PDB file of C-alpha atoms in Angstrom:
ATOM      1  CA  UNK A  15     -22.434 -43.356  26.531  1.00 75.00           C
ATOM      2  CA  UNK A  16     -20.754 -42.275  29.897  1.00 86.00           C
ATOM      3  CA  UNK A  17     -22.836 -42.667  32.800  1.00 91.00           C
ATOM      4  CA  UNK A  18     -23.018 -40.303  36.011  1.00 96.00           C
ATOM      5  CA  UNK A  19     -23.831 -40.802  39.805  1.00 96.00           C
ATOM      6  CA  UNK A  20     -25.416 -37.625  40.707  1.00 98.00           C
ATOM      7  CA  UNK A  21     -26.162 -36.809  44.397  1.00 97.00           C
ATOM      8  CA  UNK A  22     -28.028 -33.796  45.360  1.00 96.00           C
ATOM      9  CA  UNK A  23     -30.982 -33.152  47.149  1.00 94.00           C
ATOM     10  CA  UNK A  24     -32.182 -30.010  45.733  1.00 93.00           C
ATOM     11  CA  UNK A  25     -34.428 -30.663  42.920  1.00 94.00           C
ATOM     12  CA  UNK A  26     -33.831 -27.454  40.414  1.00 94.00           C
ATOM     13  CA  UNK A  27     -29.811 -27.801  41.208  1.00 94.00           C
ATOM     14  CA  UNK A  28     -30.560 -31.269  40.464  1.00 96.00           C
ATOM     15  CA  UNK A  29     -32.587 -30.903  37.105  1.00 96.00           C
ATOM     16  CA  UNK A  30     -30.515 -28.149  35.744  1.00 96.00           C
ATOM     17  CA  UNK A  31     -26.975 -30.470  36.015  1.00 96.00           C
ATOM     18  CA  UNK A  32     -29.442 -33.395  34.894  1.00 96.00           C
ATOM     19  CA  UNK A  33     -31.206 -31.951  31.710  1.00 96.00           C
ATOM     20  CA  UNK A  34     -27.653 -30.429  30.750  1.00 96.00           C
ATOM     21  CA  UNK A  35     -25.477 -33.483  30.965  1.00 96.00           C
ATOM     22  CA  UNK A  36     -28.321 -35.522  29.165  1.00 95.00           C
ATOM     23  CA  UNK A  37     -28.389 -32.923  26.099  1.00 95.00           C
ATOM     24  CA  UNK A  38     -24.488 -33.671  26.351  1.00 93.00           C
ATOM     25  CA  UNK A  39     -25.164 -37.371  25.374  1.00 91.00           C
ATOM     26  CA  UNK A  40     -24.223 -38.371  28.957  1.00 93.00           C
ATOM     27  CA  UNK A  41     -26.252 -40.906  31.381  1.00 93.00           C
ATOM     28  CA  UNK A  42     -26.917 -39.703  34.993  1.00 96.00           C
ATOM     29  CA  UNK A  43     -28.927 -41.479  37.554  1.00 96.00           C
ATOM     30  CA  UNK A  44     -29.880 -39.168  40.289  1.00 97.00           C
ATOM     31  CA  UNK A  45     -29.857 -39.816  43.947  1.00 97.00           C
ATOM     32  CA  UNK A  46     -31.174 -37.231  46.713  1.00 96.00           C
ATOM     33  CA  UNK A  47     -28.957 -38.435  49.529  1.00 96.00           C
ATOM     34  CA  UNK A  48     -26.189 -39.995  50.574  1.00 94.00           C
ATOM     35  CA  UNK A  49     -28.066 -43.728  51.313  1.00 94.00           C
ATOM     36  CA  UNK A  50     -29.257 -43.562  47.562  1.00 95.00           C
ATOM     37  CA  UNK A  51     -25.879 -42.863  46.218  1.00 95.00           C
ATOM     38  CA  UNK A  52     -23.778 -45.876  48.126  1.00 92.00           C
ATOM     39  CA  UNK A  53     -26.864 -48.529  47.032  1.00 90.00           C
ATOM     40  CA  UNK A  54     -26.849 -47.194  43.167  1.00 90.00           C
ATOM     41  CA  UNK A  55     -22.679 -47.523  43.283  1.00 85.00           C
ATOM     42  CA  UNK A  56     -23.049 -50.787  44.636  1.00 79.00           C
ATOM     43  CA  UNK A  57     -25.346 -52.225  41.594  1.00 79.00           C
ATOM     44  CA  UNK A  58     -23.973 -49.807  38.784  1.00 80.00           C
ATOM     45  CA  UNK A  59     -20.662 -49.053  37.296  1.00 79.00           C
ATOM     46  CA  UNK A  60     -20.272 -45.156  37.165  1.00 87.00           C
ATOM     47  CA  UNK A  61     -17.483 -43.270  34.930  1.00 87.00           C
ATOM     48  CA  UNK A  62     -17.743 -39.874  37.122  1.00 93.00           C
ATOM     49  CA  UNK A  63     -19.603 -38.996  40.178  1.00 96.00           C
ATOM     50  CA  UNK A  64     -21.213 -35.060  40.929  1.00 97.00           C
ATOM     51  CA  UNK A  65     -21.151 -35.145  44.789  1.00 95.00           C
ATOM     52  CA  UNK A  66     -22.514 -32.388  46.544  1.00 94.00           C
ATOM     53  CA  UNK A  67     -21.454 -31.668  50.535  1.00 91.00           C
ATOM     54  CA  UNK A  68     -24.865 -30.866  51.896  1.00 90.00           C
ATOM     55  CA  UNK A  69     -26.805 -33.802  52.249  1.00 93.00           C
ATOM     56  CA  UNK A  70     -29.772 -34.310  54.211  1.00 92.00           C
ATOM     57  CA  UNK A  71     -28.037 -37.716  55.715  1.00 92.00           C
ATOM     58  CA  UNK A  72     -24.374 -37.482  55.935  1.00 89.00           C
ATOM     59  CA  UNK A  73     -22.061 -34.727  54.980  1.00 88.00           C
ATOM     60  CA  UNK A  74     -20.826 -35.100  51.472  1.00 89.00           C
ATOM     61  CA  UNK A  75     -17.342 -35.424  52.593  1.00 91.00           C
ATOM     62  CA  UNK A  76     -18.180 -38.349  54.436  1.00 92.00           C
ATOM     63  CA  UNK A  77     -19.715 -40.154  52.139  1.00 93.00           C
ATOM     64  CA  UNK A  78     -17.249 -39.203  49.505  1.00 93.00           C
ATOM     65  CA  UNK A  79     -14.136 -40.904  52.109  1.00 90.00           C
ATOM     66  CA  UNK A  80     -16.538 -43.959  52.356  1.00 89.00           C
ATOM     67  CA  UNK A  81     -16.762 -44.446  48.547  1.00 88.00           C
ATOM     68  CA  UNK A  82     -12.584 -44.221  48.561  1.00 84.00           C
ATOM     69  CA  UNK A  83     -12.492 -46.947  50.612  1.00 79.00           C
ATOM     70  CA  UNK A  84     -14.001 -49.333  47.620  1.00 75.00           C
ATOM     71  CA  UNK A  85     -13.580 -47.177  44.793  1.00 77.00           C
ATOM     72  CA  UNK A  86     -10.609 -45.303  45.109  1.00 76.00           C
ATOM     73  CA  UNK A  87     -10.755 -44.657  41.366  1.00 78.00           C
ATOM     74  CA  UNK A  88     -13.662 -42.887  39.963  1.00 86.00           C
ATOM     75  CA  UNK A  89     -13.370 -39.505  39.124  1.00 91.00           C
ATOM     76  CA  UNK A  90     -15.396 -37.360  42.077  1.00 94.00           C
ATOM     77  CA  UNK A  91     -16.513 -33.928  41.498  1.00 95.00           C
ATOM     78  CA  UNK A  92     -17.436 -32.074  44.501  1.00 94.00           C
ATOM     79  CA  UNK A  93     -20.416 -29.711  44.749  1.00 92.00           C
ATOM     80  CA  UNK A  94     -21.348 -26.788  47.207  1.00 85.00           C
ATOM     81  CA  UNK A  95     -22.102 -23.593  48.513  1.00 82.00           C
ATOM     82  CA  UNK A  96     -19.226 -23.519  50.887  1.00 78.00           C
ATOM     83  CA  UNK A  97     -16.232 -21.875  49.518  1.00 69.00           C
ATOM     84  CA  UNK A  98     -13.739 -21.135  51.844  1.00 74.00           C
ATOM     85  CA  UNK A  99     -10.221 -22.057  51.596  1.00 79.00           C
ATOM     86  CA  UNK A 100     -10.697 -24.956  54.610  1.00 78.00           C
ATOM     87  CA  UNK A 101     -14.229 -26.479  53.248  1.00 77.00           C
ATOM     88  CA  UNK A 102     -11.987 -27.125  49.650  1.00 79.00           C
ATOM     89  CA  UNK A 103      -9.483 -28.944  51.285  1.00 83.00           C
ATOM     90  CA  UNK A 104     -11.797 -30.953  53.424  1.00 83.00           C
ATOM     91  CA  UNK A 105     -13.440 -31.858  50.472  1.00 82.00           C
ATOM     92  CA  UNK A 106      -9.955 -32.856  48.348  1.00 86.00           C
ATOM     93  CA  UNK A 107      -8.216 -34.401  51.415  1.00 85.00           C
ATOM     94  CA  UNK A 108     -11.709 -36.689  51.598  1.00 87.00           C
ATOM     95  CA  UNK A 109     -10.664 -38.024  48.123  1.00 88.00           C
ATOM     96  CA  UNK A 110     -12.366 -35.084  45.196  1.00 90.00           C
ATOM     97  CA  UNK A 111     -10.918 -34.850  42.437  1.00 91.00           C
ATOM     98  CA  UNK A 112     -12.516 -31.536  41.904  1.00 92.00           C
ATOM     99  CA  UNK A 113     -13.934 -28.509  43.483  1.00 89.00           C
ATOM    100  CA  UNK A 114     -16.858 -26.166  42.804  1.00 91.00           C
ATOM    101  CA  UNK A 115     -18.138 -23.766  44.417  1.00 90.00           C
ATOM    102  CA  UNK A 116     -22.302 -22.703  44.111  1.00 89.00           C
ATOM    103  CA  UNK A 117     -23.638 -20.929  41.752  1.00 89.00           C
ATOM    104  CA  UNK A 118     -21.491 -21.887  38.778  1.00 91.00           C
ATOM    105  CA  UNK A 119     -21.582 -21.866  35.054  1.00 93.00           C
ATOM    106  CA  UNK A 120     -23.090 -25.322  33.303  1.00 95.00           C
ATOM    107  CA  UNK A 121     -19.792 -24.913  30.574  1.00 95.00           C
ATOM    108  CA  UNK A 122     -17.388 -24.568  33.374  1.00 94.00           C
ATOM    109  CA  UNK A 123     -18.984 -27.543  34.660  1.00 96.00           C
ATOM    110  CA  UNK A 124     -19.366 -29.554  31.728  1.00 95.00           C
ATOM    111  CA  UNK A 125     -15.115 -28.723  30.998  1.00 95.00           C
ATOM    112  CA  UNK A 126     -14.049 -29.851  34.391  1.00 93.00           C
ATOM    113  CA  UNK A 127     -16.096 -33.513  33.794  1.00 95.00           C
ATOM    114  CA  UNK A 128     -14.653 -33.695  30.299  1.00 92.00           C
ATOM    115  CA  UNK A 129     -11.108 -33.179  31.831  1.00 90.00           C
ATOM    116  CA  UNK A 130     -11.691 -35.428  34.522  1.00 90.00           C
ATOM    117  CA  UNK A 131     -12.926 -38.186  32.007  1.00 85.00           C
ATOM    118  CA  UNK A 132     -10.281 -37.258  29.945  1.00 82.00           C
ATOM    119  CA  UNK A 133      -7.330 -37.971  31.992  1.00 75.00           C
ATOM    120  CA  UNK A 134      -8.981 -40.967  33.088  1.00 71.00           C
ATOM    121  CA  UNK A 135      -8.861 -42.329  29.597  1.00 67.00           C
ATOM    122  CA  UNK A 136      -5.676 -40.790  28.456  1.00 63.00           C
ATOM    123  CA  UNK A 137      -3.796 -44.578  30.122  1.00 48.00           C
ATOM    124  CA  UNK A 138      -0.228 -44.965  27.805  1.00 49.00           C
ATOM    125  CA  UNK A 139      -1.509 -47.881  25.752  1.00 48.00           C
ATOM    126  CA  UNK A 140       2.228 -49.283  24.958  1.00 50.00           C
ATOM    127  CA  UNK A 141       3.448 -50.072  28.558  1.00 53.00           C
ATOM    128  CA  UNK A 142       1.196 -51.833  31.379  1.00 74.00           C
ATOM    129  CA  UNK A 143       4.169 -51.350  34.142  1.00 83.00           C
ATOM    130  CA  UNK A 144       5.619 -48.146  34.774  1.00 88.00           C
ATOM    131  CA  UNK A 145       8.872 -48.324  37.497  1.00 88.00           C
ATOM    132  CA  UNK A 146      11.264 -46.292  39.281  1.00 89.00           C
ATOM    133  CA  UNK A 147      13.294 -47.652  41.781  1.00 87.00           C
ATOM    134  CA  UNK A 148      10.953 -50.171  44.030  1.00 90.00           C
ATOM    135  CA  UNK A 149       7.788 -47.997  43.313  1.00 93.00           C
ATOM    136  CA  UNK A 150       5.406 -49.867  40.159  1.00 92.00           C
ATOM    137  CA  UNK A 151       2.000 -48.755  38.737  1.00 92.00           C
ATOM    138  CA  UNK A 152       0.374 -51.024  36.545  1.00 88.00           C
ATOM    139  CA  UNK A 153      -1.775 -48.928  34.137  1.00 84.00           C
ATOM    140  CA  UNK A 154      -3.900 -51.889  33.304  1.00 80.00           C
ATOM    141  CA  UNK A 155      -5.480 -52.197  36.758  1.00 81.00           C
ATOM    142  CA  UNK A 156      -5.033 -49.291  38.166  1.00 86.00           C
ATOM    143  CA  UNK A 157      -2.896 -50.091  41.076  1.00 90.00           C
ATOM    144  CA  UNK A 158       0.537 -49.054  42.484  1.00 94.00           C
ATOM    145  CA  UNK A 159       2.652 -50.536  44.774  1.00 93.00           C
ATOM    146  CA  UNK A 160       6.172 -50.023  46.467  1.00 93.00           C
ATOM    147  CA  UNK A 161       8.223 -52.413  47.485  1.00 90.00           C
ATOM    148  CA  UNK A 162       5.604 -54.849  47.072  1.00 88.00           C
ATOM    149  CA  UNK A 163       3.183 -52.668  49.573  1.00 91.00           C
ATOM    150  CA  UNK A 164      -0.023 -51.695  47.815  1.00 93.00           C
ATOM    151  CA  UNK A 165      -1.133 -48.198  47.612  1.00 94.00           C
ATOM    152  CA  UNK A 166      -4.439 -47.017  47.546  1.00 92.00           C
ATOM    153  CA  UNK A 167      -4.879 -43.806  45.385  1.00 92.00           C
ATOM    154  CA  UNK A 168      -7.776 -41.421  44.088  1.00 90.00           C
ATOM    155  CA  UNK A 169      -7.961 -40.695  40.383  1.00 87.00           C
ATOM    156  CA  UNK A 170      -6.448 -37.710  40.826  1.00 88.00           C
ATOM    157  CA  UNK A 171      -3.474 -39.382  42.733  1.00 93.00           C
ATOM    158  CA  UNK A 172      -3.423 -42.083  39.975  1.00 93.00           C
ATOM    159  CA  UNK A 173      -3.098 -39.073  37.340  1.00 91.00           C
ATOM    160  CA  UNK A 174      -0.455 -37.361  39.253  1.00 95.00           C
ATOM    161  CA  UNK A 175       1.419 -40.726  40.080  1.00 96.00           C
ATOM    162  CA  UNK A 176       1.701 -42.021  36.541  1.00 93.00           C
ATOM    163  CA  UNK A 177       2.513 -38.608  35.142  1.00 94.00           C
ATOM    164  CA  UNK A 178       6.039 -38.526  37.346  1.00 95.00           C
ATOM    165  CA  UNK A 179       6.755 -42.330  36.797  1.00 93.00           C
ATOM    166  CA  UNK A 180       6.259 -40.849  32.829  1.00 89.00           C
ATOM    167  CA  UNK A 181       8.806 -38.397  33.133  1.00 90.00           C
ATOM    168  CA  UNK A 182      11.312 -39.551  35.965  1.00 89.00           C
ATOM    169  CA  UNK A 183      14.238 -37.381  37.092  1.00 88.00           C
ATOM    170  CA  UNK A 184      12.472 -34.542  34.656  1.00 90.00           C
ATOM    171  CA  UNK A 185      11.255 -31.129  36.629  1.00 92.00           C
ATOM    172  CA  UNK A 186       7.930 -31.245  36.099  1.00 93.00           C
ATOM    173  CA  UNK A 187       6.385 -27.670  36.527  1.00 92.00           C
ATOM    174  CA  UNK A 188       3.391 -26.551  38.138  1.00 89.00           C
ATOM    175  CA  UNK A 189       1.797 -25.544  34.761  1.00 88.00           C
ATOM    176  CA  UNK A 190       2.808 -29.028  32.800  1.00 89.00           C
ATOM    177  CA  UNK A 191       1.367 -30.847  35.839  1.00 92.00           C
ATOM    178  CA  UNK A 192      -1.667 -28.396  35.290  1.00 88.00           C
ATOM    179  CA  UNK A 193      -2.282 -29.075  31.913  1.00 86.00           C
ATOM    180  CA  UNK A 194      -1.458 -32.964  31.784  1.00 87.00           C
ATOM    181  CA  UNK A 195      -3.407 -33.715  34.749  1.00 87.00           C
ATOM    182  CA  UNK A 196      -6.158 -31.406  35.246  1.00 82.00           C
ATOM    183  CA  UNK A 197      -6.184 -30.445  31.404  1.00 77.00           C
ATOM    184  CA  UNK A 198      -6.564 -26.791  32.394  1.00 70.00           C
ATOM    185  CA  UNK A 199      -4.297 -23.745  32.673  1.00 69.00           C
ATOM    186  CA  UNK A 200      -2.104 -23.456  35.961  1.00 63.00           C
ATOM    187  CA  UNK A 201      -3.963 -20.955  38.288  1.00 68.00           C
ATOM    188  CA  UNK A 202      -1.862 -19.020  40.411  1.00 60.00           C
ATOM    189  CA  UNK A 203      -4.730 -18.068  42.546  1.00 66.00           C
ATOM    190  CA  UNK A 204      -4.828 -21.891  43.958  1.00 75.00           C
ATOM    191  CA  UNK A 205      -2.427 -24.271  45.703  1.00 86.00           C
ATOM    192  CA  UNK A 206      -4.560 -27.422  44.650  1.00 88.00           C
ATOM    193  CA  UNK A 207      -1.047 -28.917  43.115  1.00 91.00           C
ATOM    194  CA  UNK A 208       0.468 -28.501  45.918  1.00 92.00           C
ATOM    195  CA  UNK A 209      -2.041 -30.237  47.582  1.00 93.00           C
ATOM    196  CA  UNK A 210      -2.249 -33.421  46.014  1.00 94.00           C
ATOM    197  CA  UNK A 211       1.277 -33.617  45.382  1.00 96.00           C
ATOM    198  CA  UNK A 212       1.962 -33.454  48.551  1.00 95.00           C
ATOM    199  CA  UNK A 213      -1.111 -36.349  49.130  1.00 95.00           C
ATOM    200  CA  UNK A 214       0.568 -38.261  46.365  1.00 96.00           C
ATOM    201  CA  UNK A 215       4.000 -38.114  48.623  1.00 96.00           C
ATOM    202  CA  UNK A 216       2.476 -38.950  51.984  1.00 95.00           C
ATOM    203  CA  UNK A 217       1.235 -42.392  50.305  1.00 95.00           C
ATOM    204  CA  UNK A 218       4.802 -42.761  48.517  1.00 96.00           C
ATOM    205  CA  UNK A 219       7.484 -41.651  50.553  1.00 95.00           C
ATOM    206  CA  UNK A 220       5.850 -41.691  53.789  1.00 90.00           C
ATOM    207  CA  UNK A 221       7.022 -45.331  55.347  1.00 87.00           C
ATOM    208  CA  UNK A 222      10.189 -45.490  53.379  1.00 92.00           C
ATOM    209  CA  UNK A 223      13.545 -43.795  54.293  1.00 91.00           C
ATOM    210  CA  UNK A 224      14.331 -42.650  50.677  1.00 92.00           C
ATOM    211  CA  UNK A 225      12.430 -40.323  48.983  1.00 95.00           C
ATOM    212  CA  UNK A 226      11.018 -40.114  45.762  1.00 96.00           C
ATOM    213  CA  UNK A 227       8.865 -37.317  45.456  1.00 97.00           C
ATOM    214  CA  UNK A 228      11.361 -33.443  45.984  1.00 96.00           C
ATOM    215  CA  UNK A 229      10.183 -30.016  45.718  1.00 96.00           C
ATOM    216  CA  UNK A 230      12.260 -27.845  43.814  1.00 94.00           C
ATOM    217  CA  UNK A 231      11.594 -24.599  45.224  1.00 93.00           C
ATOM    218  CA  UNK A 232      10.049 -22.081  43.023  1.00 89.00           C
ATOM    219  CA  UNK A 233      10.034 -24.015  40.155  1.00 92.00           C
ATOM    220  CA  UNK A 234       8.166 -27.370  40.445  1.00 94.00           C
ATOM    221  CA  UNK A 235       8.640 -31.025  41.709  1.00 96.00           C
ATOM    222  CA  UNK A 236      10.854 -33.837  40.493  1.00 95.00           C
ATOM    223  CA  UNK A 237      10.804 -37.771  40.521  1.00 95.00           C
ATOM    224  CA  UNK A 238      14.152 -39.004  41.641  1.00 93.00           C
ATOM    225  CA  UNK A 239      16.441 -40.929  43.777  1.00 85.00           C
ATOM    226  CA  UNK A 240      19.107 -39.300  46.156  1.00 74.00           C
TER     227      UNK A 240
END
């Protein structure tokens, strides 16, 4: 069974994503604030973590950069009531994975932790080095590199990153990257591609004087050498 990190301080938020998850067959240990949730992580390995931005000790964004710093791995869902345009990319450019926005549907919920788990999982099971050029991700551990520099990534990044190094010099559209990496349809409505793509390429291109990582304008991105 998968287990879940869950911090949130209100209690019927808190029982109502609990009692759910559990009837879903998954584990989740609860913590009310943001104290709680580092001293769990640091005793227990967690598959996902529900992280939501008002906490009664930190803001939820901090804490969630904090856990990047040791974990830049685990899949992090982001909870809360703010749902402006700037509050969602706070909350991605902290290292989420995901975004939702209070009150929500438990089914939307439950679809965006499967998918999140899913990619996660989804690790080609042929090939333990994939290359282009200087840049190398080992899909074993987790890790990429470029020209022997490591680089640290969020699961989302790690997604994004092996998904290009899958398919290099191949235009990758905005609705394949959708589907392979978020497992959902593209929305048109968002820009959340855009966003971590172009997080993926200040970590990959930004210290080095060739690119990798082009936009094609209008029709999607591309992993290539010029």
């Amino acid at each position: 069974m998968l287990r879940i990190c869950l911090v949130e301080d209100e209690e019927k938020v808190a029982s109502f994503i609990r009692n759910g998850l559990e009837e879903h067959y998954y584990l989740v240990d609860h913590a009310k604030n943001a104290s709680r949730a580092l001293a769990m992580m640091g005793q227990q390995y967690y598959d996902l973590m529900i992280l939501d931005v008002m906490l009664p000790d930190t803001n939820g964004v901090e804490l969630c950069t904090q856990i990047r710093q040791t974990n830049p791995t685990i899949p992090i869902l982001m909870l809360t009531a703010l749902g402006t345009i700037g509050d969602k990319v706070s909350g991605l450019k902290s290292g989420a994975d995901d975004y939702m926005v209070k009150p929500f549907h438990f089914e939307e919920l439950l679809a965006r932790i499967e998918a999140l788990i899913r990619r996660r999982e989804q690790a080609p099971a042929t090939a333990k080095f994939l290359a282009f050029g200087d840049l190398k991700l080992d899909t074993w551990g987790k890790t990429a590199e470029r020209a022997g520099k490591k680089i640290q990534l969020t699961a989302k990044e790690y997604d994004l990153l092996e998904l290009f190094l899958s398919h290099p010099r191949k235009l990758l559209s905005r609705q394949f990257i959708a589907e392979k990496v978020w497992g959902i349809g593209f929305d048109t409505g968002t820009n959340v591609i855009d966003v971590y793509v172009n997080y993926l390429r200040n970590k990959v291109d930004k210290d080095f004087e060739a690119k990798l990582i082009h936009t094609i304008i209008g029709m999607g991105y591309i992993l290539k050498q010029e």
